[in-house]
Structure formats: structure tokens, C-alpha cells
Amino acid sequence: MATEICSRFEEAFKLLGKRWTGLIINQLLDGAKRFNVLESEVKISGKVLSERLKELESLGIVSRFVYPETPVRIEYALTKKGYALKPIMDEVANWSVHWID
């Protein structure tokens, strides 16, 4: 059992510790956003943002919504699984305020 928990814990840290992933999740905690808004808020290249969003979507953390308008509008939002990260993100933010210079 401990080995199973350790491997899951390690996988969670690999995911959340991947560059830009935590910042993307943190921005989406405020609600759905368009690609260009995320790109400018996180200050990330479009290529890397696209890769991270696809990965988060494949893991069921982010959903992609396509609105058939002219021009087409695409928004990204956290799923229930993604919003479950909110308490963790809040605690990391609290910790950083107290311990990061």
C-alpha cells in the first residue's frame, strides 16, 4: 500500500511540478479562459501552452470548449478533477507568502 501511495504521490508531483502546469491551473481556478488570455497571463509560448493544455485535457483536469461562432471561440476550463486541486494550490500560495523571499 505504501508503495502505491508513494508512486501516486510521485506522479502527482511530476505533473504539478512540470514547468508552467501549476500556473495554468492557478489561472483557470478563476474560471474559463481563452488561449490568448492564458498565454498573456502566464507569459508562456503558444507552443508550450498548447502542449500543457493537451496534456491536462488528456488527464481530465482541463476541458476544451469550442463555440461555433464566427470567428470560432475556444475556451479552457478546469473539470471537477481540476477544481479539486484548489485547496492544494491555495496552500502552496500561503506557504510561498511565508517562506519564499
C-alpha positions as a printed Julia matrix, in Angstrom:
101×3 Matrix{Float64}:
   0.0    0.0     0.0
   2.79   2.47    0.9
   4.48   1.78   -2.45
   1.22   2.52   -4.27
   0.75   5.8    -2.39
   4.38   6.77   -2.96
   4.17   6.17   -6.71
   0.92   8.14   -6.97
   2.39  10.93   -4.86
   5.44  11.0    -7.12
   3.26  11.12  -10.25
   1.23  13.99   -8.78
   4.4   15.97   -8.11
   5.73  15.21  -11.6
   2.54  16.62  -13.06
   2.22  19.68  -10.84
   5.94  20.33  -10.88
   6.15  20.39  -14.65
   7.06  23.86  -15.77
   4.0   26.09  -16.33
   1.42  23.46  -15.33
   0.77  24.87  -11.85
   0.49  28.41  -13.21
  -2.01  27.31  -15.87
  -4.13  25.5   -13.3
  -3.93  28.5   -10.97
  -5.16  30.86  -13.7
  -8.05  28.55  -14.58
  -9.22  28.49  -10.96
 -10.72  31.93  -11.74
 -12.9   30.39  -14.48
 -12.8   29.54  -18.17
 -10.31  31.42  -20.32
  -9.37  31.7   -23.94
  -5.99  30.52  -25.19
  -4.63  34.01  -25.86
  -5.65  35.2   -22.38
  -3.83  32.27  -20.75
  -0.83  32.88  -22.98
  -0.54  36.51  -21.87
  -1.35  35.9   -18.18
   1.1   33.05  -17.76
   3.66  34.62  -20.14
   4.26  31.35  -21.95
   4.85  30.49  -25.59
   1.85  29.3   -27.56
   3.58  26.02  -28.37
   4.27  25.12  -24.74
   0.82  26.28  -23.62
  -0.78  24.11  -26.29
   1.27  21.08  -25.14
   0.37  21.6   -21.47
  -3.33  22.13  -22.19
  -3.45  18.95  -24.29
  -1.75  17.02  -21.5
  -4.09  18.41  -18.85
  -7.07  17.66  -21.09
  -5.92  14.06  -21.61
  -5.66  13.67  -17.83
  -9.2   15.0   -17.31
  -8.04  18.13  -15.47
  -8.97  20.65  -18.17
 -11.86  20.73  -20.63
 -11.8   22.44  -24.01
 -15.0   24.1   -25.19
 -15.47  25.1   -28.83
 -18.18  27.67  -29.55
 -19.32  27.6   -33.21
 -19.25  31.35  -33.76
 -17.55  33.48  -36.35
 -14.71  33.55  -35.55
 -14.68  30.27  -33.63
 -14.21  30.8   -29.89
 -12.35  28.22  -27.81
 -12.18  28.31  -24.02
 -10.41  26.15  -21.48
 -11.78  25.4   -18.02
 -10.99  23.14  -15.13
 -13.03  19.98  -14.72
 -14.27  18.76  -11.33
 -10.97  16.87  -11.06
  -9.1   20.1   -11.84
 -11.03  22.16   -9.28
 -10.17  19.51   -6.68
  -6.65  20.98   -6.83
  -7.84  24.33   -5.43
  -7.08  23.61   -1.75
  -3.62  22.41   -2.73
  -2.95  25.49   -4.85
  -4.22  27.73   -2.03
  -1.88  26.06    0.46
   1.1   26.38   -1.88
   0.27  30.08   -2.28
   0.05  30.51    1.52
   3.31  28.66    2.03
   5.06  30.77   -0.6
   3.96  34.02    1.06
   5.53  32.94    4.34
   8.64  31.13    3.16
   9.73  32.39   -0.28
  11.68  35.65   -0.4
